[in-house]
Tab-separated table of N, CA and C and ligand atoms in Angstrom:
chain	number	residue	atom	x	y	z
I	1	UNK	N	0.676	-1.283	-0.210
I	1	UNK	CA	0.213	-0.137	0.186
I	1	UNK	C	1.014	1.013	-0.330
I	2	UNK	N	0.755	2.351	-0.821
I	2	UNK	CA	1.272	3.386	-0.808
I	2	UNK	C	0.621	4.834	0.292
I	3	UNK	N	1.347	5.685	0.063
I	3	UNK	CA	0.928	6.554	1.211
I	3	UNK	C	0.358	7.617	0.197
I	4	UNK	N	-1.032	8.105	0.172
I	4	UNK	CA	-1.205	9.474	-0.880
I	4	UNK	C	-0.979	10.289	-0.114
I	5	UNK	N	-0.481	11.420	-1.142
I	5	UNK	CA	-0.119	12.775	-0.203
I	5	UNK	C	-1.174	14.076	-0.519
I	6	UNK	N	-1.126	14.347	0.424
I	6	UNK	CA	-2.185	15.567	0.563
I	6	UNK	C	-1.652	16.811	0.426
I	7	UNK	N	-2.872	17.565	0.271
I	7	UNK	CA	-2.372	19.261	0.051
I	7	UNK	C	-1.433	19.760	1.204
I	8	UNK	N	-0.399	20.490	0.191
I	8	UNK	CA	0.783	20.911	0.765
I	8	UNK	C	2.093	20.088	0.761
I	9	UNK	N	2.102	18.841	0.180
I	9	UNK	CA	2.935	17.870	-0.449
I	9	UNK	C	3.418	18.936	-1.924
I	10	UNK	N	4.447	19.363	-2.202
I	10	UNK	CA	5.124	20.191	-2.743
I	10	UNK	C	4.995	18.839	-4.186
I	11	UNK	N	5.047	17.664	-4.230
I	11	UNK	CA	5.153	17.080	-5.170
I	11	UNK	C	3.599	16.494	-6.155
I	12	UNK	N	2.639	17.720	-5.276
I	12	UNK	CA	1.067	17.678	-5.991
I	12	UNK	C	0.980	19.158	-6.773
I	13	UNK	N	1.863	19.634	-7.021
I	13	UNK	CA	2.193	20.560	-7.946
I	13	UNK	C	3.386	20.839	-9.176
I	14	UNK	N	3.816	19.951	-9.323
I	14	UNK	CA	4.945	19.128	-10.299
I	14	UNK	C	4.239	18.546	-11.473
I	15	UNK	N	4.434	18.964	-12.371
I	15	UNK	CA	4.214	18.350	-13.594
I	15	UNK	C	5.118	16.820	-13.376
I	16	UNK	N	4.446	15.651	-14.259
I	16	UNK	CA	4.893	14.631	-13.680
I	16	UNK	C	5.955	14.323	-15.496
I	17	UNK	N	6.761	13.539	-15.150
I	17	UNK	CA	7.248	13.124	-16.709
I	17	UNK	C	6.544	11.984	-17.463
I	18	UNK	N	6.592	12.184	-18.642
I	18	UNK	CA	6.051	10.831	-19.624
I	18	UNK	C	7.083	9.597	-19.276
I	19	UNK	N	6.287	8.334	-19.027
I	19	UNK	CA	6.672	7.316	-18.981
I	19	UNK	C	7.463	6.522	-20.364
I	20	UNK	N	8.808	6.171	-20.596
I	20	UNK	CA	9.672	6.090	-21.651
I	20	UNK	C	9.263	5.043	-21.940
I	21	UNK	N	9.149	3.337	-21.221
I	21	UNK	CA	9.237	2.349	-20.978
I	21	UNK	C	8.153	1.545	-20.548
I	22	UNK	N	7.200	0.757	-20.655
I	22	UNK	CA	7.068	0.325	-19.211
I	22	UNK	C	7.058	-1.016	-19.518
I	23	UNK	N	7.857	-0.781	-18.198
I	23	UNK	CA	8.466	-1.722	-17.580
I	23	UNK	C	8.028	-2.555	-16.305
I	24	UNK	N	9.013	-3.368	-15.776
I	24	UNK	CA	8.373	-4.486	-14.471
I	24	UNK	C	7.837	-2.977	-13.329
I	25	UNK	N	8.684	-2.059	-13.198
I	25	UNK	CA	8.248	-1.095	-12.609
I	25	UNK	C	7.518	-0.426	-13.088
I	26	UNK	N	6.897	0.156	-13.871
I	26	UNK	CA	5.796	0.466	-14.219
I	26	UNK	C	4.715	-0.141	-14.077
I	27	UNK	N	4.513	-1.768	-14.069
I	27	UNK	CA	3.237	-2.133	-14.135
I	27	UNK	C	3.246	-2.546	-12.327
I	28	UNK	N	4.165	-2.793	-11.414
I	28	UNK	CA	4.154	-2.548	-10.084
I	28	UNK	C	3.640	-1.608	-9.395
I	29	UNK	N	4.155	-0.606	-9.995
I	29	UNK	CA	3.434	0.673	-9.648
I	29	UNK	C	2.053	0.519	-9.514
I	30	UNK	N	1.479	0.152	-11.020
I	30	UNK	CA	0.806	0.202	-11.390
I	30	UNK	C	-0.538	-0.457	-10.449
I	31	UNK	N	-0.052	-1.548	-10.234
I	31	UNK	CA	-0.558	-2.862	-9.436
I	31	UNK	C	-0.509	-2.127	-7.741
I	32	UNK	N	-0.147	-1.641	-7.384
I	32	UNK	CA	0.236	-1.236	-5.849
I	32	UNK	C	-0.374	0.486	-6.003
I	33	UNK	N	-1.043	1.170	-7.090
I	33	UNK	CA	-1.521	2.153	-6.759
I	33	UNK	C	-3.009	1.856	-7.009
I	34	UNK	N	-3.747	0.600	-7.703
I	34	UNK	CA	-5.076	0.318	-8.053
I	34	UNK	C	-5.117	-0.259	-6.623
I	35	UNK	N	-4.457	-1.037	-6.059
I	35	UNK	CA	-4.508	-1.309	-4.501
I	35	UNK	C	-4.829	-0.275	-3.529
I	36	UNK	N	-4.378	0.958	-3.394
I	36	UNK	CA	-4.070	2.201	-2.925
I	36	UNK	C	-5.631	3.165	-3.511
I	37	UNK	N	-5.565	2.742	-4.468
I	37	UNK	CA	-7.019	3.233	-4.897
I	37	UNK	C	-8.539	2.498	-4.184
I	38	UNK	N	-8.442	1.682	-4.212
I	38	UNK	CA	-9.464	0.360	-4.008
I	38	UNK	C	-9.575	0.790	-2.300
I	39	UNK	N	-8.364	0.787	-1.689
I	39	UNK	CA	-8.260	0.862	-0.021
I	39	UNK	C	-8.739	2.309	0.454
I	40	UNK	N	-8.380	3.490	-0.138
I	40	UNK	CA	-8.519	4.653	0.004
I	40	UNK	C	-10.051	5.139	0.362
I	41	UNK	N	-11.544	4.533	-0.353
I	41	UNK	CA	-11.370	4.090	-1.526
I	41	UNK	C	-11.975	5.359	-2.722
I	42	UNK	N	-11.318	5.340	-3.595
I	42	UNK	CA	-11.721	6.400	-4.864
I	42	UNK	C	-11.777	5.822	-6.374
I	43	UNK	N	-11.899	6.464	-6.987
I	43	UNK	CA	-12.200	6.083	-8.557
I	43	UNK	C	-11.279	6.256	-9.521
I	44	UNK	N	-10.125	7.417	-9.255
I	44	UNK	CA	-9.071	7.590	-9.561
I	44	UNK	C	-7.836	8.123	-8.938
I	45	UNK	N	-6.633	7.886	-9.177
I	45	UNK	CA	-5.487	8.270	-8.835
I	45	UNK	C	-4.069	8.605	-9.742
I	46	UNK	N	-3.610	9.613	-9.634
I	46	UNK	CA	-2.472	9.554	-10.097
I	46	UNK	C	-0.789	9.393	-9.666
I	47	UNK	N	0.224	9.161	-10.422
I	47	UNK	CA	1.027	8.675	-9.781
I	47	UNK	C	1.527	9.744	-8.557
I	48	UNK	N	1.436	10.840	-9.108
I	48	UNK	CA	2.410	11.928	-8.293
I	48	UNK	C	1.356	12.087	-6.906
I	49	UNK	N	-0.008	11.593	-6.530
I	49	UNK	CA	-0.222	11.099	-6.012
I	49	UNK	C	0.277	10.646	-4.165
I	50	UNK	N	0.474	9.364	-4.960
I	50	UNK	CA	1.821	8.563	-4.181
I	50	UNK	C	3.128	8.900	-4.434
I	51	UNK	N	3.823	9.804	-4.910
I	51	UNK	CA	4.726	10.453	-4.473
I	51	UNK	C	5.972	10.454	-5.879
I	52	UNK	N	4.841	9.675	-6.833
I	52	UNK	CA	5.862	8.976	-8.451
I	52	UNK	C	5.368	10.162	-9.335
I	53	UNK	N	6.712	10.566	-9.959
I	53	UNK	CA	6.638	11.614	-10.859
I	53	UNK	C	6.914	10.663	-12.105
I	54	UNK	N	5.798	10.322	-12.623
I	54	UNK	CA	5.619	10.060	-14.093
I	54	UNK	C	3.999	9.862	-14.368
I	55	UNK	N	4.072	9.908	-15.356
I	55	UNK	CA	2.419	9.987	-15.930
I	55	UNK	C	1.793	9.238	-16.365
I	56	UNK	N	1.249	8.788	-14.925
I	56	UNK	CA	0.280	7.981	-15.294
I	56	UNK	C	-0.832	7.496	-14.395
I	57	UNK	N	-2.182	7.707	-14.312
I	57	UNK	CA	-3.245	7.546	-13.912
I	57	UNK	C	-3.771	6.249	-13.976
I	58	UNK	N	-4.638	5.803	-12.903
I	58	UNK	CA	-5.461	4.638	-12.464
I	58	UNK	C	-6.882	5.177	-12.373
I	59	UNK	N	-7.863	4.264	-13.063
I	59	UNK	CA	-8.630	4.246	-12.699
I	59	UNK	C	-9.905	3.307	-12.425
I	60	UNK	N	-10.878	3.299	-11.994
I	60	UNK	CA	-12.386	2.170	-11.680
I	60	UNK	C	-13.733	3.285	-11.595
I	61	UNK	N	-14.576	3.252	-12.419
I	61	UNK	CA	-15.592	4.008	-12.573
I	61	UNK	C	-16.795	3.093	-12.450
I	62	UNK	N	-16.070	1.468	-12.170
I	62	UNK	CA	-17.462	0.737	-11.953
I	62	UNK	C	-17.195	-0.559	-13.632
I	63	UNK	N	-16.374	-0.237	-14.421
I	63	UNK	CA	-15.664	-1.019	-15.179
I	63	UNK	C	-14.825	-2.112	-14.958
I	64	UNK	N	-14.488	-2.194	-13.675
I	64	UNK	CA	-12.996	-2.666	-13.487
I	64	UNK	C	-11.994	-1.917	-13.688
I	65	UNK	N	-10.758	-2.106	-13.144
I	65	UNK	CA	-9.607	-1.015	-12.734
I	65	UNK	C	-8.816	-0.877	-14.839
I	66	UNK	N	-8.969	-0.152	-15.279
I	66	UNK	CA	-7.894	0.807	-15.553
I	66	UNK	C	-6.479	1.814	-15.294
I	67	UNK	N	-5.900	1.731	-16.613
I	67	UNK	CA	-4.245	2.077	-16.574
I	67	UNK	C	-3.995	3.546	-17.633
I	68	UNK	N	-3.878	4.233	-17.497
I	68	UNK	CA	-3.914	5.430	-19.174
I	68	UNK	C	-2.272	5.883	-19.058
I	69	UNK	N	-1.395	5.758	-19.658
I	69	UNK	CA	-0.186	6.152	-19.553
I	69	UNK	C	-0.210	7.018	-20.385
I	70	UNK	N	1.032	7.984	-19.661
I	70	UNK	CA	1.052	9.444	-21.097
I	70	UNK	C	-0.517	9.899	-21.523
I	71	UNK	N	-0.961	10.197	-20.408
I	71	UNK	CA	-2.449	10.303	-21.304
I	71	UNK	C	-2.377	11.735	-21.497
I	72	UNK	N	-2.951	12.703	-22.489
I	72	UNK	CA	-3.347	13.593	-22.657
I	72	UNK	C	-4.437	14.091	-22.886
I	73	UNK	N	-5.198	14.885	-22.861
I	73	UNK	CA	-6.872	15.443	-23.289
I	73	UNK	C	-6.520	16.271	-24.489
I	74	UNK	N	-7.124	15.916	-25.699
I	74	UNK	CA	-7.000	16.403	-26.801
I	74	UNK	C	-8.100	17.356	-27.443
I	75	UNK	N	-9.334	17.608	-26.792
I	75	UNK	CA	-10.558	17.797	-27.013
I	75	UNK	C	-11.255	17.966	-26.247
I	76	UNK	N	-11.976	19.180	-25.606
I	76	UNK	CA	-12.850	19.378	-24.950
I	76	UNK	C	-14.301	20.261	-25.484
I	77	UNK	N	-15.072	19.380	-24.903
I	77	UNK	CA	-16.044	20.532	-25.774
I	77	UNK	C	-17.543	20.338	-24.421
I	78	UNK	N	-18.570	21.637	-24.723
I	78	UNK	CA	-19.453	21.612	-23.350
I	78	UNK	C	-19.210	22.051	-22.074
I	79	UNK	N	-20.022	21.819	-21.321
I	79	UNK	CA	-19.712	22.438	-19.767
I	79	UNK	C	-20.711	21.583	-19.109
I	80	UNK	N	-20.497	21.114	-17.909
I	80	UNK	CA	-20.932	19.980	-16.795
I	80	UNK	C	-20.728	20.640	-15.580
I	81	UNK	N	-21.603	20.680	-15.033
I	81	UNK	CA	-21.227	21.214	-13.315
I	81	UNK	C	-21.174	20.109	-12.520
I	82	UNK	N	-20.336	19.370	-11.589
I	82	UNK	CA	-20.603	17.937	-10.797
I	82	UNK	C	-19.821	18.122	-9.359
I	83	UNK	N	-20.190	17.432	-8.642
I	83	UNK	CA	-19.329	17.865	-7.200
I	83	UNK	C	-18.449	16.957	-7.159
I	84	UNK	N	-17.395	17.751	-6.675
I	84	UNK	CA	-15.830	16.759	-6.977
I	84	UNK	C	-14.852	16.521	-6.159
I	85	UNK	N	-14.485	15.641	-5.580
I	85	UNK	CA	-13.931	15.772	-4.430
I	85	UNK	C	-12.157	15.240	-4.898
I	86	UNK	N	-11.177	15.223	-3.406
I	86	UNK	CA	-10.222	14.639	-4.217
I	86	UNK	C	-8.978	13.329	-3.130
I	87	UNK	N	-8.969	12.748	-3.587
I	87	UNK	CA	-7.983	11.714	-2.026
I	87	UNK	C	-6.630	12.650	-1.537
I	88	UNK	N	-6.786	14.325	-2.131
I	88	UNK	CA	-5.632	14.144	-1.465
I	88	UNK	C	-5.914	15.788	-0.905
I	89	UNK	N	-7.210	16.076	-0.863
I	89	UNK	CA	-8.048	17.258	0.050
I	89	UNK	C	-9.186	16.482	0.387
I	90	UNK	N	-8.542	15.846	1.266
I	90	UNK	CA	-9.926	14.712	2.109
I	90	UNK	C	-11.002	15.262	2.479
I	91	UNK	N	-12.031	14.848	2.682
I	91	UNK	CA	-13.354	15.143	3.296
I	91	UNK	C	-13.732	16.634	2.013
I	92	UNK	N	-13.406	17.451	1.470
I	92	UNK	CA	-13.945	18.765	1.043
I	92	UNK	C	-14.505	17.966	-0.469
I	93	UNK	N	-15.529	18.689	-0.574
I	93	UNK	CA	-16.273	18.804	-1.984
I	93	UNK	C	-16.626	19.939	-2.756
I	94	UNK	N	-16.352	20.114	-3.987
I	94	UNK	CA	-17.175	21.429	-4.604
I	94	UNK	C	-18.036	21.198	-5.639
I	95	UNK	N	-18.867	21.697	-5.593
I	95	UNK	CA	-19.313	21.742	-7.095
I	95	UNK	C	-18.370	22.921	-8.629
I	96	UNK	N	-17.924	22.235	-8.867
I	96	UNK	CA	-16.762	22.177	-10.224
I	96	UNK	C	-17.563	22.526	-11.765
I	97	UNK	N	-17.253	23.241	-12.338
I	97	UNK	CA	-17.928	23.432	-13.588
I	97	UNK	C	-16.802	23.251	-14.606
I	98	UNK	N	-16.810	22.078	-15.309
I	98	UNK	CA	-15.627	21.731	-16.307
I	98	UNK	C	-16.405	21.665	-17.944
I	99	UNK	N	-15.329	21.288	-18.699
I	99	UNK	CA	-15.885	20.738	-20.034
I	99	UNK	C	-16.303	19.201	-19.921
I	100	UNK	N	-18.065	19.253	-20.365
I	100	UNK	CA	-18.171	18.023	-20.333
I	100	UNK	C	-17.963	16.600	-21.256
I	101	UNK	N	-17.447	16.877	-22.158
I	101	UNK	CA	-17.171	16.224	-23.282
I	101	UNK	C	-15.532	16.130	-23.194
I	102	UNK	N	-14.653	14.882	-23.504
I	102	UNK	CA	-13.545	15.219	-23.474
I	102	UNK	C	-13.037	14.082	-24.227
I	103	UNK	N	-11.953	14.019	-25.094
I	103	UNK	CA	-11.058	13.130	-26.125
I	103	UNK	C	-9.653	12.786	-25.712
I	104	UNK	N	-9.962	11.735	-24.745
I	104	UNK	CA	-8.156	11.326	-24.540
I	104	UNK	C	-7.467	10.192	-24.965
I	105	UNK	N	-6.172	10.579	-25.129
I	105	UNK	CA	-5.419	9.922	-26.046
I	105	UNK	C	-4.226	9.395	-24.758
I	106	UNK	N	-3.560	8.018	-24.865
I	106	UNK	CA	-2.479	7.587	-24.087
I	106	UNK	C	-2.131	6.140	-24.237
I	107	UNK	N	-1.276	5.410	-23.277
I	107	UNK	CA	-1.461	3.791	-23.969
I	107	UNK	C	-1.952	3.137	-22.586
I	108	UNK	N	-2.331	2.081	-22.951
I	108	UNK	CA	-2.501	1.013	-21.291
I	108	UNK	C	-1.256	0.452	-21.710
I	109	UNK	N	-1.557	-0.888	-20.130
I	109	UNK	CA	0.015	-1.035	-19.722
I	109	UNK	C	0.731	-2.288	-20.969
I	110	UNK	N	-0.041	-2.879	-22.214
I	110	UNK	CA	0.716	-3.213	-23.005
I	110	UNK	C	1.482	-2.271	-23.893
I	111	UNK	N	1.068	-1.108	-23.594
I	111	UNK	CA	1.810	-0.101	-25.048
I	111	UNK	C	0.786	0.245	-26.232
I	112	UNK	N	-0.635	-0.734	-26.185
I	112	UNK	CA	-1.352	-0.263	-26.984
I	112	UNK	C	-2.230	0.974	-26.432
I	113	UNK	N	-2.235	1.800	-28.102
I	113	UNK	CA	-2.870	3.044	-27.837
I	113	UNK	C	-4.407	3.323	-27.046
I	114	UNK	N	-4.902	4.058	-26.760
I	114	UNK	CA	-5.934	4.150	-26.024
I	114	UNK	C	-6.232	5.417	-26.743
I	115	UNK	N	-7.617	5.393	-26.836
I	115	UNK	CA	-8.197	6.745	-27.799
I	115	UNK	C	-9.936	6.960	-27.696
I	116	UNK	N	-10.228	7.697	-26.203
I	116	UNK	CA	-11.473	6.986	-25.385
I	116	UNK	C	-12.286	8.929	-25.926
I	117	UNK	N	-13.141	8.797	-26.079
I	117	UNK	CA	-14.474	9.698	-26.018
I	117	UNK	C	-15.442	9.250	-24.536
I	118	UNK	N	-15.422	10.649	-23.562
I	118	UNK	CA	-15.488	10.485	-22.537
I	118	UNK	C	-16.557	11.810	-22.133
I	119	UNK	N	-17.570	11.469	-21.525
I	119	UNK	CA	-18.458	12.661	-21.006
I	119	UNK	C	-18.705	12.119	-19.525
I	120	UNK	N	-19.180	13.360	-18.970
I	120	UNK	CA	-19.647	13.135	-17.886
I	120	UNK	C	-19.160	12.687	-16.624
I	121	UNK	N	-19.594	11.423	-15.830
I	121	UNK	CA	-18.452	11.519	-14.703
I	121	UNK	C	-17.247	11.208	-15.827
I	122	UNK	N	-17.174	10.050	-16.262
I	122	UNK	CA	-15.702	9.565	-17.064
I	122	UNK	C	-14.889	10.851	-16.942
I	123	UNK	N	-15.833	11.421	-18.210
I	123	UNK	CA	-14.962	13.174	-18.598
I	123	UNK	C	-14.461	13.214	-17.616
I	124	UNK	N	-15.276	13.550	-16.516
I	124	UNK	CA	-14.814	14.201	-15.319
I	124	UNK	C	-13.321	13.694	-14.350
I	125	UNK	N	-13.416	12.311	-14.550
I	125	UNK	CA	-12.763	11.876	-13.954
I	125	UNK	C	-11.280	12.027	-14.604
I	126	UNK	N	-10.936	11.671	-16.003
I	126	UNK	CA	-10.022	12.428	-17.165
I	126	UNK	C	-9.432	13.592	-16.724
I	127	UNK	N	-9.885	14.316	-16.918
I	127	UNK	CA	-9.614	15.454	-16.483
I	127	UNK	C	-9.330	16.102	-15.052
I	128	UNK	N	-10.206	15.778	-14.276
I	128	UNK	CA	-9.344	15.583	-12.554
I	128	UNK	C	-7.959	14.701	-12.430
I	129	UNK	N	-8.003	13.982	-13.048
I	129	UNK	CA	-6.740	12.897	-13.363
I	129	UNK	C	-5.567	13.713	-13.995
I	130	UNK	N	-5.584	13.810	-15.228
I	130	UNK	CA	-4.583	15.143	-15.940
I	130	UNK	C	-4.097	16.063	-15.366
I	131	UNK	N	-4.981	16.781	-15.259
I	131	UNK	CA	-5.016	17.872	-14.270
I	131	UNK	C	-3.607	17.347	-13.278
I	132	UNK	N	-3.950	16.425	-12.426
I	132	UNK	CA	-2.899	15.701	-11.429
I	132	UNK	C	-1.330	15.847	-11.937
I	133	UNK	N	-1.460	15.052	-13.100
I	133	UNK	CA	-0.189	14.653	-13.933
I	133	UNK	C	0.508	16.056	-14.519
I	134	UNK	N	-0.202	16.908	-14.647
I	134	UNK	CA	-0.079	18.641	-14.795
I	134	UNK	C	0.321	19.389	-13.330
I	135	UNK	N	0.706	18.668	-12.255
I	135	UNK	CA	0.468	19.446	-11.202
I	135	UNK	C	-0.542	20.440	-11.042
I	136	UNK	N	-1.670	20.352	-11.167
I	136	UNK	CA	-3.087	21.232	-10.510
I	136	UNK	C	-3.914	20.086	-9.271
I	137	UNK	N	-4.411	21.222	-8.715
I	137	UNK	CA	-5.075	20.842	-8.071
I	137	UNK	C	-6.223	20.958	-8.092
I	138	UNK	N	-7.779	20.566	-7.537
I	138	UNK	CA	-9.118	20.727	-8.026
I	138	UNK	C	-8.856	22.041	-7.156
I	139	UNK	N	-8.540	22.665	-6.501
I	139	UNK	CA	-8.549	23.921	-5.833
I	139	UNK	C	-8.341	25.057	-7.131
I	140	UNK	N	-7.689	24.821	-7.761
I	140	UNK	CA	-7.615	26.084	-9.116
I	140	UNK	C	-8.230	26.012	-9.995
I	141	UNK	N	-10.196	24.750	-9.221
I	141	UNK	CA	-10.835	25.169	-10.507
I	141	UNK	C	-11.871	25.732	-10.000
I	142	UNK	N	-12.090	25.923	-8.492
I	142	UNK	CA	-12.936	26.623	-7.955
I	142	UNK	C	-12.977	28.195	-8.389
I	143	UNK	N	-14.155	28.254	-7.697
I	143	UNK	CA	-14.418	29.736	-7.858
I	143	UNK	C	-13.799	30.703	-6.977
I	144	UNK	N	-14.122	32.613	-7.039
I	144	UNK	CA	-13.211	32.871	-6.112
I	144	UNK	C	-13.214	32.356	-5.065
I	145	UNK	N	-15.011	32.281	-4.829
I	145	UNK	CA	-15.495	32.125	-3.064
I	145	UNK	C	-15.415	30.942	-2.389
I	146	UNK	N	-15.206	29.956	-3.646
I	146	UNK	CA	-15.236	28.300	-3.009
I	146	UNK	C	-13.575	28.523	-2.860
I	147	UNK	N	-12.720	29.238	-3.419
I	147	UNK	CA	-11.444	28.842	-3.076
I	147	UNK	C	-11.200	29.343	-1.860
I	148	UNK	N	-11.760	30.856	-1.558
I	148	UNK	CA	-11.630	31.731	0.017
I	148	UNK	C	-11.829	30.632	0.812
I	149	UNK	N	-13.197	30.192	0.585
I	149	UNK	CA	-13.362	29.275	2.097
I	149	UNK	C	-12.621	28.028	2.093
I	150	UNK	N	-12.087	27.199	0.888
I	150	UNK	CA	-11.407	26.416	1.104
I	150	UNK	C	-9.660	26.460	1.582
I	151	UNK	N	-9.524	27.877	1.184
I	151	UNK	CA	-8.375	27.610	1.862
I	151	UNK	C	-7.921	28.193	3.186
I	152	UNK	N	-8.914	28.680	3.950
I	152	UNK	CA	-9.647	28.686	5.383
I	152	UNK	C	-9.476	27.287	6.333
I	153	UNK	N	-10.108	26.613	5.216
I	153	UNK	CA	-10.055	25.255	6.157
I	153	UNK	C	-9.205	24.885	5.894
I	154	UNK	N	-7.888	24.476	4.822
I	154	UNK	CA	-6.920	23.752	4.648
I	154	UNK	C	-6.138	24.531	5.590
I	155	UNK	N	-6.071	25.898	6.103
I	155	UNK	CA	-5.141	26.638	6.694
I	155	UNK	C	-5.511	26.118	8.160
I	156	UNK	N	-6.223	25.973	8.453
I	156	UNK	CA	-7.011	25.851	9.838
I	156	UNK	C	-6.442	24.238	9.714
I	157	UNK	N	-6.423	23.202	9.154
I	157	UNK	CA	-6.192	21.726	9.213
I	157	UNK	C	-4.632	21.914	9.423
I	158	UNK	N	-3.644	22.775	8.798
I	158	UNK	CA	-2.230	22.798	9.381
I	158	UNK	C	-1.770	23.081	9.857
I	159	UNK	N	-2.468	24.300	10.396
I	159	UNK	CA	-2.554	24.685	12.031
I	159	UNK	C	-2.814	24.221	12.899
I	160	UNK	N	-4.228	23.730	13.045
I	160	UNK	CA	-4.345	23.057	14.092
I	160	UNK	C	-4.034	22.031	14.534
I	161	UNK	N	-3.527	21.019	13.243
I	161	UNK	CA	-3.000	19.208	12.909
I	161	UNK	C	-3.928	19.000	12.293
G	1	ZN	ZN1	-7.529	14.295	-7.011
């Protein structure tokens, strides 16, 4: 089991590096990330959330475990408001507006190309995880008022232990 890094950990603000070779280490990492995600429990987990600066994430939105290596969102359209949370910012949720539909490309664990049109919940998970891999937390997607409240809570957590 891996430790999920939380808000304040600098690793969450760093963009990850592309995976050059899908070797045994990557496969082991994916296995450990899935175990960690299910235990949390969560529906998605990016590698830098467990302190590894590699561009990959795992997810399961009810169809079994999936992994996308070197994911990129190449197109977005529409708009969708959805209540979103994050394992790295535990116990807080906000209604966030993001594009509804996205096109995601990347590789699977066998190195095959992945090309997925996703919308609504799946599209949201992809945007959230790709953000992580770019060093972006959902806090940066909040409106001004949400953000002010969020930072107040998070600051008191850090100070109050
Ligand atoms: Zn997250």
